[in-house]
Amino acid sequence: MKIGIVGSGRVGSTAAYALIQRGIGGQIVMVDMDPKRAKAEAADLLHATPFAHPMRVVSGDYDALDGARAVIISAGVGRSAGETRLQLLQKNAGVFKEVVPKILQHAPNAILVIATNPVDIMTHLAARYAVEMGVPASQVIGSGTTLDTARFRSILARTLDVDSRHVHGYVVGEHGDSEVLTWSRTTVSGLPLEEFCDLRHIALDDETRQRIDEEVRYAGRDIIAGKGATFYGIGTALAAIVGIVVNDQRSVLTVCTPLADVAGVKDVTVSLPQLVSGKGVLATFPLPLNADEQAKLAASAKVVRDAIDSLDSAA
């Protein structure tokens, strides 16, 4: 089974490495605007396969994606000094307007997994370009708050001194500063969070919740400040999403995909729990949030919608 990766930088190559370590797919195709970079990454990754799982790793142009089951898109440019967010959006919109049709020309049945930031807006644009080519928007999935949800669960589990696999709570909305931690819907081993804390005599006070919230919300910023970029967490998250797609696992993930209405905001792309399958997104599950969380979700969705509007106005 062929998996494509368009954009062979740190995120794309780390995602490929995670795919190899997990044995997902039979062939990985690296594509990049710099063919030498793609070729070098493919060779380096291929040399790791004897220590993990047998897999072909090659580089090529877009025609090499023919028949791909899934394609990760991590192509794009970073923000330059003095550049506005809108200017960055315009640049990456231009990249996607060129890249997405080229991918779908050769792999029209592929599920597109978007990693390029700002991921909500780039996923919205990718879906727009896909629909123009007759490909349903449900085939376009952004990584969204998948990593943020994992951060929330792992940090909360550390605080509660419990295995994170038994913590179920979601981060929804924008993948960014306005994201919403859904404390009111969080459970541990099937118990509401407050009930679990009472049974274990754990004081999860407002100060502790605020600390966890900030650690989750600003994790990317803090990592970038320390090492310049984030790639291990998101690379592994992308591999997990692709694994669910290619194995048709029908898992619920907080990925982003275009939605008709989110908390009263129309035609916007933000993260909610979504049922992900081999066909892309099958269903969305709006959470019954408390009033405060619902208001925050509406504000978060508006942040993304306003950015899309500003981009369209500048076009």
GROMACS .gro file of N, CA, C and O in nm, residues 2-124:
model
  492
    2LYS      N    1   0.060   0.215  -0.091
    2LYS     CA    2   0.144   0.333  -0.110
    2LYS      C    3   0.093   0.451  -0.028
    2LYS      O    4  -0.026   0.480  -0.025
    3ILE      N    5   0.187   0.519   0.039
    3ILE     CA    6   0.158   0.640   0.115
    3ILE      C    7   0.251   0.749   0.063
    3ILE      O    8   0.373   0.731   0.056
    4GLY      N    9   0.194   0.863   0.029
    4GLY     CA   10   0.275   0.974  -0.020
    4GLY      C   11   0.297   1.079   0.088
    4GLY      O   12   0.213   1.096   0.178
    5ILE      N   13   0.409   1.147   0.081
    5ILE     CA   14   0.438   1.259   0.170
    5ILE      C   15   0.489   1.373   0.084
    5ILE      O   16   0.596   1.362   0.022
    6VAL      N   17   0.412   1.481   0.078
    6VAL     CA   18   0.450   1.598  -0.002
    6VAL      C   19   0.501   1.705   0.093
    6VAL      O   20   0.426   1.761   0.172
    7GLY      N   21   0.629   1.730   0.086
    7GLY     CA   22   0.697   1.818   0.180
    7GLY      C   23   0.790   1.733   0.265
    7GLY      O   24   0.748   1.667   0.359
    8SER      N   25   0.918   1.733   0.230
    8SER     CA   26   1.014   1.642   0.294
    8SER      C   27   1.098   1.710   0.401
    8SER      O   28   1.211   1.669   0.427
    9GLY      N   29   1.042   1.813   0.464
    9GLY     CA   30   1.110   1.879   0.574
    9GLY      C   31   1.102   1.797   0.701
    9GLY      O   32   1.077   1.676   0.699
   10ARG      N   33   1.119   1.864   0.816
   10ARG     CA   34   1.127   1.790   0.942
   10ARG      C   35   0.997   1.720   0.978
   10ARG      O   36   0.999   1.606   1.026
   11VAL      N   37   0.884   1.784   0.952
   11VAL     CA   38   0.756   1.720   0.984
   11VAL      C   39   0.730   1.602   0.892
   11VAL      O   40   0.696   1.492   0.936
   12GLY      N   41   0.747   1.623   0.761
   12GLY     CA   42   0.722   1.516   0.666
   12GLY      C   43   0.814   1.396   0.685
   12GLY      O   44   0.770   1.281   0.684
   13SER      N   45   0.944   1.423   0.705
   13SER     CA   46   1.038   1.312   0.722
   13SER      C   47   1.018   1.240   0.855
   13SER      O   48   1.034   1.118   0.865
   14THR      N   49   0.978   1.315   0.959
   14THR     CA   50   0.951   1.250   1.088
   14THR      C   51   0.825   1.165   1.079
   14THR      O   52   0.819   1.055   1.137
   15ALA      N   53   0.724   1.212   1.006
   15ALA     CA   54   0.604   1.130   0.983
   15ALA      C   55   0.640   1.001   0.911
   15ALA      O   56   0.590   0.893   0.945
   16ALA      N   57   0.728   1.012   0.810
   16ALA     CA   58   0.772   0.892   0.737
   16ALA      C   59   0.844   0.795   0.830
   16ALA      O   60   0.822   0.673   0.825
   17TYR      N   61   0.929   0.849   0.915
   17TYR     CA   62   1.001   0.764   1.012
   17TYR      C   63   0.904   0.694   1.106
   17TYR      O   64   0.919   0.574   1.136
   18ALA      N   65   0.800   0.766   1.152
   18ALA     CA   66   0.701   0.706   1.240
   18ALA      C   67   0.623   0.596   1.168
   18ALA      O   68   0.590   0.492   1.228
   19LEU      N   69   0.593   0.617   1.040
   19LEU     CA   70   0.526   0.513   0.961
   19LEU      C   71   0.611   0.387   0.953
   19LEU      O   72   0.560   0.274   0.966
   20ILE      N   73   0.740   0.406   0.932
   20ILE     CA   74   0.831   0.292   0.924
   20ILE      C   75   0.838   0.218   1.057
   20ILE      O   76   0.832   0.095   1.062
   21GLN      N   77   0.850   0.291   1.166
   21GLN     CA   78   0.859   0.228   1.297
   21GLN      C   79   0.734   0.150   1.332
   21GLN      O   80   0.741   0.048   1.400
   22ARG      N   81   0.619   0.196   1.283
   22ARG     CA   82   0.493   0.129   1.313
   22ARG      C   83   0.452   0.029   1.205
   22ARG      O   84   0.352  -0.041   1.219
   23GLY      N   85   0.527   0.023   1.098
   23GLY     CA   86   0.497  -0.073   0.992
   23GLY      C   87   0.369  -0.042   0.918
   23GLY      O   88   0.295  -0.134   0.878
   24ILE      N   89   0.342   0.086   0.895
   24ILE     CA   90   0.218   0.127   0.827
   24ILE      C   91   0.248   0.148   0.679
   24ILE      O   92   0.328   0.232   0.641
   25GLY      N   93   0.181   0.070   0.595
   25GLY     CA   94   0.200   0.080   0.451
   25GLY      C   95   0.313  -0.009   0.401
   25GLY      O   96   0.389  -0.067   0.479
   26GLY      N   97   0.322  -0.019   0.270
   26GLY     CA   98   0.428  -0.099   0.209
   26GLY      C   99   0.528  -0.016   0.133
   26GLY      O  100   0.639  -0.060   0.107
   27GLN      N  101   0.487   0.106   0.096
   27GLN     CA  102   0.576   0.195   0.021
   27GLN      C  103   0.548   0.340   0.060
   27GLN      O  104   0.432   0.380   0.069
   28ILE      N  105   0.654   0.414   0.082
   28ILE     CA  106   0.644   0.557   0.110
   28ILE      C  107   0.711   0.632  -0.005
   28ILE      O  108   0.823   0.599  -0.045
   29VAL      N  109   0.640   0.732  -0.057
   29VAL     CA  110   0.693   0.815  -0.166
   29VAL      C  111   0.713   0.956  -0.114
   29VAL      O  112   0.617   1.021  -0.070
   30MET      N  113   0.836   1.004  -0.116
   30MET     CA  114   0.869   1.139  -0.071
   30MET      C  115   0.873   1.233  -0.191
   30MET      O  116   0.943   1.207  -0.289
   31VAL      N  117   0.797   1.342  -0.182
   31VAL     CA  118   0.791   1.442  -0.289
   31VAL      C  119   0.824   1.578  -0.228
   31VAL      O  120   0.775   1.611  -0.119
   32ASP      N  121   0.905   1.656  -0.296
   32ASP     CA  122   0.942   1.786  -0.244
   32ASP      C  123   0.980   1.877  -0.361
   32ASP      O  124   1.023   1.830  -0.467
   33MET      N  125   0.963   2.009  -0.340
   33MET     CA  126   1.004   2.104  -0.444
   33MET      C  127   1.154   2.099  -0.468
   33MET      O  128   1.203   2.141  -0.573
   34ASP      N  129   1.228   2.046  -0.369
   34ASP     CA  130   1.372   2.024  -0.382
   34ASP      C  131   1.394   1.873  -0.398
   34ASP      O  132   1.398   1.799  -0.300
   35PRO      N  133   1.405   1.823  -0.522
   35PRO     CA  134   1.417   1.678  -0.544
   35PRO      C  135   1.537   1.616  -0.474
   35PRO      O  136   1.530   1.500  -0.430
   36LYS      N  137   1.646   1.693  -0.460
   36LYS     CA  138   1.763   1.640  -0.391
   36LYS      C  139   1.733   1.613  -0.244
   36LYS      O  140   1.779   1.513  -0.187
   37ARG      N  141   1.656   1.702  -0.183
   37ARG     CA  142   1.617   1.681  -0.042
   37ARG      C  143   1.530   1.556  -0.030
   37ARG      O  144   1.552   1.474   0.060
   38ALA      N  145   1.433   1.543  -0.119
   38ALA     CA  146   1.344   1.427  -0.113
   38ALA      C  147   1.422   1.297  -0.133
   38ALA      O  148   1.399   1.198  -0.063
   39LYS      N  149   1.516   1.298  -0.227
   39LYS     CA  150   1.596   1.179  -0.254
   39LYS      C  151   1.682   1.143  -0.135
   39LYS      O  152   1.694   1.024  -0.097
   40ALA      N  153   1.742   1.243  -0.071
   40ALA     CA  154   1.828   1.219   0.045
   40ALA      C  155   1.747   1.166   0.163
   40ALA      O  156   1.789   1.072   0.232
   41GLU      N  157   1.630   1.225   0.188
   41GLU     CA  158   1.546   1.178   0.298
   41GLU      C  159   1.500   1.035   0.272
   41GLU      O  160   1.499   0.951   0.364
   42ALA      N  161   1.461   1.005   0.149
   42ALA     CA  162   1.417   0.869   0.116
   42ALA      C  163   1.528   0.767   0.140
   42ALA      O  164   1.503   0.658   0.194
   43ALA      N  165   1.651   0.802   0.100
   43ALA     CA  166   1.763   0.710   0.121
   43ALA      C  167   1.790   0.689   0.270
   43ALA      O  168   1.808   0.575   0.315
   44ASP      N  169   1.791   0.797   0.346
   44ASP     CA  170   1.816   0.787   0.490
   44ASP      C  171   1.709   0.702   0.558
   44ASP      O  172   1.737   0.618   0.644
   45LEU      N  173   1.582   0.725   0.520
   45LEU     CA  174   1.472   0.650   0.578
   45LEU      C  175   1.477   0.502   0.539
   45LEU      O  176   1.449   0.413   0.622
   46LEU      N  177   1.514   0.475   0.414
   46LEU     CA  178   1.524   0.337   0.369
   46LEU      C  179   1.623   0.258   0.454
   46LEU      O  180   1.601   0.141   0.486
   47HIS      N  181   1.731   0.324   0.493
   47HIS     CA  182   1.834   0.257   0.572
   47HIS      C  183   1.787   0.221   0.712
   47HIS      O  184   1.852   0.143   0.783
   48ALA      N  185   1.675   0.280   0.755
   48ALA     CA  186   1.619   0.247   0.887
   48ALA      C  187   1.529   0.124   0.882
   48ALA      O  188   1.499   0.065   0.986
   49THR      N  189   1.483   0.087   0.763
   49THR     CA  190   1.383  -0.021   0.753
   49THR      C  191   1.432  -0.157   0.803
   49THR      O  192   1.351  -0.232   0.859
   50PRO      N  193   1.562  -0.194   0.786
   50PRO     CA  194   1.603  -0.326   0.838
   50PRO      C  195   1.590  -0.338   0.991
   50PRO      O  196   1.584  -0.449   1.044
   51PHE      N  197   1.585  -0.223   1.059
   51PHE     CA  198   1.573  -0.224   1.204
   51PHE      C  199   1.428  -0.210   1.251
   51PHE      O  200   1.403  -0.209   1.372
   52ALA      N  201   1.337  -0.196   1.156
   52ALA     CA  202   1.196  -0.175   1.193
   52ALA      C  203   1.106  -0.270   1.115
   52ALA      O  204   1.086  -0.384   1.156
   53HIS      N  205   1.055  -0.224   1.002
   53HIS     CA  206   0.965  -0.306   0.921
   53HIS      C  207   1.007  -0.298   0.775
   53HIS      O  208   1.047  -0.191   0.728
   54PRO      N  209   0.998  -0.408   0.702
   54PRO     CA  210   1.035  -0.405   0.560
   54PRO      C  211   0.941  -0.313   0.483
   54PRO      O  212   0.819  -0.325   0.492
   55MET      N  213   0.998  -0.220   0.410
   55MET     CA  214   0.918  -0.120   0.341
   55MET      C  215   1.002  -0.055   0.232
   55MET      O  216   1.123  -0.038   0.250
   56ARG      N  217   0.940  -0.021   0.122
   56ARG     CA  218   1.009   0.055   0.017
   56ARG      C  219   0.995   0.204   0.047
   56ARG      O  220   0.887   0.250   0.083
   57VAL      N  221   1.103   0.277   0.032
   57VAL     CA  222   1.099   0.421   0.049
   57VAL      C  223   1.169   0.482  -0.072
   57VAL      O  224   1.287   0.456  -0.097
   58VAL      N  225   1.094   0.562  -0.148
   58VAL     CA  226   1.148   0.620  -0.270
   58VAL      C  227   1.113   0.768  -0.274
   58VAL      O  228   1.030   0.817  -0.198
   59SER      N  229   1.175   0.839  -0.366
   59SER     CA  230   1.139   0.978  -0.393
   59SER      C  231   1.091   0.986  -0.536
   59SER      O  232   1.115   0.897  -0.618
   60GLY      N  233   1.022   1.094  -0.567
   60GLY     CA  234   0.974   1.110  -0.704
   60GLY      C  235   0.896   1.238  -0.720
   60GLY      O  236   0.885   1.319  -0.626
   61ASP      N  237   0.840   1.255  -0.838
   61ASP     CA  238   0.754   1.371  -0.866
   61ASP      C  239   0.610   1.328  -0.838
   61ASP      O  240   0.583   1.217  -0.792
   62TYR      N  241   0.516   1.415  -0.870
   62TYR     CA  242   0.376   1.388  -0.835
   62TYR      C  243   0.322   1.263  -0.903
   62TYR      O  244   0.234   1.194  -0.847
   63ASP      N  245   0.371   1.229  -1.021
   63ASP     CA  246   0.322   1.108  -1.087
   63ASP      C  247   0.356   0.982  -1.009
   63ASP      O  248   0.290   0.878  -1.025
   64ALA      N  249   0.456   0.989  -0.920
   64ALA     CA  250   0.492   0.873  -0.838
   64ALA      C  251   0.386   0.845  -0.731
   64ALA      O  252   0.389   0.740  -0.666
   65LEU      N  253   0.292   0.939  -0.712
   65LEU     CA  254   0.185   0.920  -0.613
   65LEU      C  255   0.069   0.840  -0.670
   65LEU      O  256  -0.028   0.812  -0.597
   66ASP      N  257   0.076   0.802  -0.796
   66ASP     CA  258  -0.033   0.727  -0.860
   66ASP      C  259  -0.071   0.605  -0.776
   66ASP      O  260   0.013   0.522  -0.742
   67GLY      N  261  -0.200   0.597  -0.740
   67GLY     CA  262  -0.249   0.484  -0.662
   67GLY      C  263  -0.228   0.495  -0.512
   67GLY      O  264  -0.259   0.402  -0.438
   68ALA      N  265  -0.177   0.609  -0.465
   68ALA     CA  266  -0.153   0.625  -0.321
   68ALA      C  267  -0.284   0.617  -0.244
   68ALA      O  268  -0.386   0.671  -0.285
   69ARG      N  269  -0.280   0.548  -0.129
   69ARG     CA  270  -0.399   0.535  -0.044
   69ARG      C  271  -0.420   0.659   0.042
   69ARG      O  272  -0.532   0.697   0.073
   70ALA      N  273  -0.311   0.721   0.083
   70ALA     CA  274  -0.316   0.842   0.163
   70ALA      C  275  -0.194   0.928   0.129
   70ALA      O  276  -0.088   0.874   0.094
   71VAL      N  277  -0.211   1.059   0.138
   71VAL     CA  278  -0.101   1.152   0.112
   71VAL      C  279  -0.098   1.256   0.223
   71VAL      O  280  -0.197   1.326   0.246
   72ILE      N  281   0.014   1.261   0.293
   72ILE     CA  282   0.036   1.365   0.394
   72ILE      C  283   0.089   1.489   0.323
   72ILE      O  284   0.184   1.480   0.244
   73ILE      N  285   0.028   1.605   0.351
   73ILE     CA  286   0.078   1.730   0.295
   73ILE      C  287   0.137   1.814   0.407
   73ILE      O  288   0.065   1.862   0.496
   74SER      N  289   0.268   1.828   0.405
   74SER     CA  290   0.339   1.913   0.503
   74SER      C  291   0.416   2.023   0.431
   74SER      O  292   0.503   2.087   0.490
   75ALA      N  293   0.382   2.045   0.304
   75ALA     CA  294   0.449   2.148   0.225
   75ALA      C  295   0.401   2.285   0.269
   75ALA      O  296   0.287   2.303   0.313
   76GLY      N  297   0.487   2.382   0.255
   76GLY     CA  298   0.450   2.519   0.289
   76GLY      C  299   0.574   2.597   0.329
   76GLY      O  300   0.684   2.543   0.336
   77VAL      N  301   0.553   2.726   0.356
   77VAL     CA  302   0.664   2.811   0.396
   77VAL      C  303   0.642   2.858   0.539
   77VAL      O  304   0.530   2.869   0.587
   78GLY      N  305   0.751   2.885   0.607
   78GLY     CA  306   0.744   2.937   0.743
   78GLY      C  307   0.730   3.088   0.743
   78GLY      O  308   0.749   3.154   0.641
   79ARG      N  309   0.697   3.140   0.858
   79ARG     CA  310   0.676   3.285   0.871
   79ARG      C  311   0.810   3.357   0.882
   79ARG      O  312   0.895   3.321   0.963
   80SER      N  313   0.828   3.460   0.802
   80SER     CA  314   0.951   3.539   0.803
   80SER      C  315   0.938   3.654   0.902
   80SER      O  316   0.828   3.696   0.938
   81ALA      N  317   1.052   3.708   0.942
   81ALA     CA  318   1.052   3.823   1.033
   81ALA      C  319   0.979   3.940   0.970
   81ALA      O  320   1.002   3.975   0.853
   82GLY      N  321   0.887   3.999   1.045
   82GLY     CA  322   0.812   4.113   0.998
   82GLY      C  323   0.693   4.079   0.909
   82GLY      O  324   0.619   4.169   0.867
   83GLU      N  325   0.674   3.953   0.881
   83GLU     CA  326   0.565   3.910   0.795
   83GLU      C  327   0.436   3.894   0.876
   83GLU      O  328   0.438   3.839   0.985
   84THR      N  329   0.324   3.942   0.823
   84THR     CA  330   0.197   3.927   0.893
   84THR      C  331   0.142   3.786   0.872
   84THR      O  332   0.183   3.714   0.780
   85ARG      N  333   0.045   3.751   0.959
   85ARG     CA  334  -0.019   3.620   0.947
   85ARG      C  335  -0.092   3.608   0.813
   85ARG      O  336  -0.089   3.503   0.750
   86LEU      N  337  -0.153   3.718   0.769
   86LEU     CA  338  -0.224   3.715   0.641
   86LEU      C  339  -0.128   3.693   0.525
   86LEU      O  340  -0.159   3.618   0.431
   87GLN      N  341  -0.011   3.756   0.531
   87GLN     CA  342   0.088   3.737   0.425
   87GLN      C  343   0.135   3.592   0.419
   87GLN      O  344   0.152   3.535   0.311
   88LEU      N  345   0.154   3.530   0.538
   88LEU     CA  346   0.192   3.389   0.542
   88LEU      C  347   0.080   3.304   0.484
   88LEU      O  348   0.106   3.211   0.406
   89LEU      N  349  -0.044   3.333   0.521
   89LEU     CA  350  -0.158   3.259   0.468
   89LEU      C  351  -0.164   3.268   0.316
   89LEU      O  352  -0.188   3.168   0.248
   90GLN      N  353  -0.141   3.386   0.264
   90GLN     CA  354  -0.146   3.405   0.118
   90GLN      C  355  -0.040   3.321   0.048
   90GLN      O  356  -0.065   3.261  -0.056
   91LYS      N  357   0.080   3.317   0.108
   91LYS     CA  358   0.187   3.235   0.050
   91LYS      C  359   0.150   3.087   0.049
   91LYS      O  360   0.162   3.018  -0.053
   92ASN      N  361   0.105   3.037   0.164
   92ASN     CA  362   0.073   2.895   0.173
   92ASN      C  363  -0.052   2.859   0.095
   92ASN      O  364  -0.065   2.746   0.046
   93ALA      N  365  -0.145   2.955   0.081
   93ALA     CA  366  -0.261   2.931  -0.005
   93ALA      C  367  -0.214   2.911  -0.149
   93ALA      O  368  -0.266   2.824  -0.221
   94GLY      N  369  -0.115   2.989  -0.190
   94GLY     CA  370  -0.060   2.974  -0.324
   94GLY      C  371   0.007   2.839  -0.342
   94GLY      O  372  -0.006   2.775  -0.448
   95VAL      N  373   0.078   2.794  -0.239
   95VAL     CA  374   0.142   2.661  -0.244
   95VAL      C  375   0.036   2.553  -0.260
   95VAL      O  376   0.048   2.464  -0.345
   96PHE      N  377  -0.070   2.560  -0.180
   96PHE     CA  378  -0.173   2.457  -0.183
   96PHE      C  379  -0.252   2.459  -0.314
   96PHE      O  380  -0.294   2.353  -0.362
   97LYS      N  381  -0.273   2.578  -0.370
   97LYS     CA  382  -0.347   2.586  -0.496
   97LYS      C  383  -0.274   2.513  -0.607
   97LYS      O  384  -0.335   2.464  -0.703
   98GLU      N  385  -0.142   2.504  -0.593
   98GLU     CA  386  -0.062   2.431  -0.691
   98GLU      C  387  -0.049   2.284  -0.654
   98GLU      O  388  -0.061   2.196  -0.739
   99VAL      N  389  -0.026   2.256  -0.526
   99VAL     CA  390   0.006   2.120  -0.481
   99VAL      C  391  -0.114   2.027  -0.481
   99VAL      O  392  -0.107   1.914  -0.530
  100VAL      N  393  -0.228   2.073  -0.426
  100VAL     CA  394  -0.344   1.984  -0.411
  100VAL      C  395  -0.393   1.929  -0.545
  100VAL      O  396  -0.412   1.807  -0.559
  101PRO      N  397  -0.413   2.012  -0.648
  101PRO     CA  398  -0.455   1.956  -0.776
  101PRO      C  399  -0.355   1.858  -0.836
  101PRO      O  400  -0.394   1.758  -0.898
  102LYS      N  401  -0.226   1.885  -0.818
  102LYS     CA  402  -0.124   1.793  -0.870
  102LYS      C  403  -0.134   1.657  -0.804
  102LYS      O  404  -0.119   1.552  -0.868
  103ILE      N  405  -0.158   1.656  -0.672
  103ILE     CA  406  -0.173   1.529  -0.601
  103ILE      C  407  -0.295   1.454  -0.651
  103ILE      O  408  -0.288   1.335  -0.686
  104LEU      N  409  -0.408   1.523  -0.656
  104LEU     CA  410  -0.534   1.457  -0.691
  104LEU      C  411  -0.541   1.419  -0.839
  104LEU      O  412  -0.616   1.328  -0.875
  105GLN      N  413  -0.462   1.484  -0.921
  105GLN     CA  414  -0.455   1.445  -1.063
  105GLN      C  415  -0.404   1.302  -1.075
  105GLN      O  416  -0.449   1.225  -1.162
  106HIS      N  417  -0.311   1.265  -0.986
  106HIS     CA  418  -0.250   1.131  -0.992
  106HIS      C  419  -0.308   1.035  -0.888
  106HIS      O  420  -0.299   0.914  -0.905
  107ALA      N  421  -0.366   1.087  -0.781
  107ALA     CA  422  -0.419   1.001  -0.675
  107ALA      C  423  -0.556   1.054  -0.631
  107ALA      O  424  -0.573   1.100  -0.518
  108PRO      N  425  -0.657   1.047  -0.720
  108PRO     CA  426  -0.788   1.107  -0.691
  108PRO      C  427  -0.862   1.039  -0.576
  108PRO      O  428  -0.953   1.099  -0.519
  109ASN      N  429  -0.826   0.916  -0.544
  109ASN     CA  430  -0.895   0.844  -0.437
  109ASN      C  431  -0.820   0.850  -0.304
  109ASN      O  432  -0.864   0.790  -0.206
  110ALA      N  433  -0.710   0.923  -0.301
  110ALA     CA  434  -0.630   0.930  -0.178
  110ALA      C  435  -0.700   1.016  -0.074
  110ALA      O  436  -0.768   1.113  -0.105
  111ILE      N  437  -0.680   0.979   0.052
  111ILE     CA  438  -0.719   1.066   0.163
  111ILE      C  439  -0.605   1.163   0.186
  111ILE      O  440  -0.490   1.121   0.204
  112LEU      N  441  -0.635   1.292   0.183
  112LEU     CA  442  -0.532   1.393   0.206
  112LEU      C  443  -0.528   1.426   0.355
  112LEU      O  444  -0.631   1.461   0.415
  113VAL      N  445  -0.411   1.416   0.415
  113VAL     CA  446  -0.392   1.445   0.557
  113VAL      C  447  -0.305   1.570   0.566
  113VAL      O  448  -0.187   1.567   0.531
  114ILE      N  449  -0.364   1.679   0.612
  114ILE     CA  450  -0.298   1.809   0.609
  114ILE      C  451  -0.225   1.836   0.741
  114ILE      O  452  -0.283   1.820   0.849
  115ALA      N  453  -0.098   1.877   0.729
  115ALA     CA  454  -0.018   1.909   0.847
  115ALA      C  455   0.028   2.054   0.848
  115ALA      O  456   0.064   2.108   0.953
  116THR      N  457   0.028   2.119   0.731
  116THR     CA  458   0.080   2.255   0.719
  116THR      C  459   0.000   2.353   0.805
  116THR      O  460  -0.123   2.352   0.803
  117ASN      N  461   0.068   2.437   0.879
  117ASN     CA  462   0.002   2.538   0.963
  117ASN      C  463  -0.018   2.670   0.889
  117ASN      O  464   0.060   2.701   0.798
  118PRO      N  465  -0.122   2.746   0.928
  118PRO     CA  466  -0.224   2.714   1.028
  118PRO      C  467  -0.318   2.606   0.974
  118PRO      O  468  -0.386   2.628   0.872
  119VAL      N  469  -0.320   2.491   1.040
  119VAL     CA  470  -0.376   2.370   0.981
  119VAL      C  471  -0.526   2.380   0.954
  119VAL      O  472  -0.575   2.323   0.856
  120ASP      N  473  -0.601   2.452   1.037
  120ASP     CA  474  -0.746   2.463   1.015
  120ASP      C  475  -0.775   2.533   0.883
  120ASP      O  476  -0.858   2.488   0.803
  121ILE      N  477  -0.706   2.643   0.860
  121ILE     CA  478  -0.729   2.722   0.740
  121ILE      C  479  -0.675   2.650   0.617
  121ILE      O  480  -0.740   2.647   0.511
  122MET      N  481  -0.558   2.587   0.630
  122MET     CA  482  -0.501   2.515   0.516
  122MET      C  483  -0.586   2.394   0.480
  122MET      O  484  -0.598   2.359   0.361
  123THR      N  485  -0.647   2.331   0.578
  123THR     CA  486  -0.738   2.219   0.549
  123THR      C  487  -0.862   2.270   0.477
  123THR      O  488  -0.912   2.206   0.383
  124HIS      N  489  -0.914   2.385   0.521
  124HIS     CA  490  -1.031   2.446   0.455
  124HIS      C  491  -0.999   2.474   0.308
  124HIS      O  492  -1.081   2.443   0.220
   0.00000   0.00000   0.00000
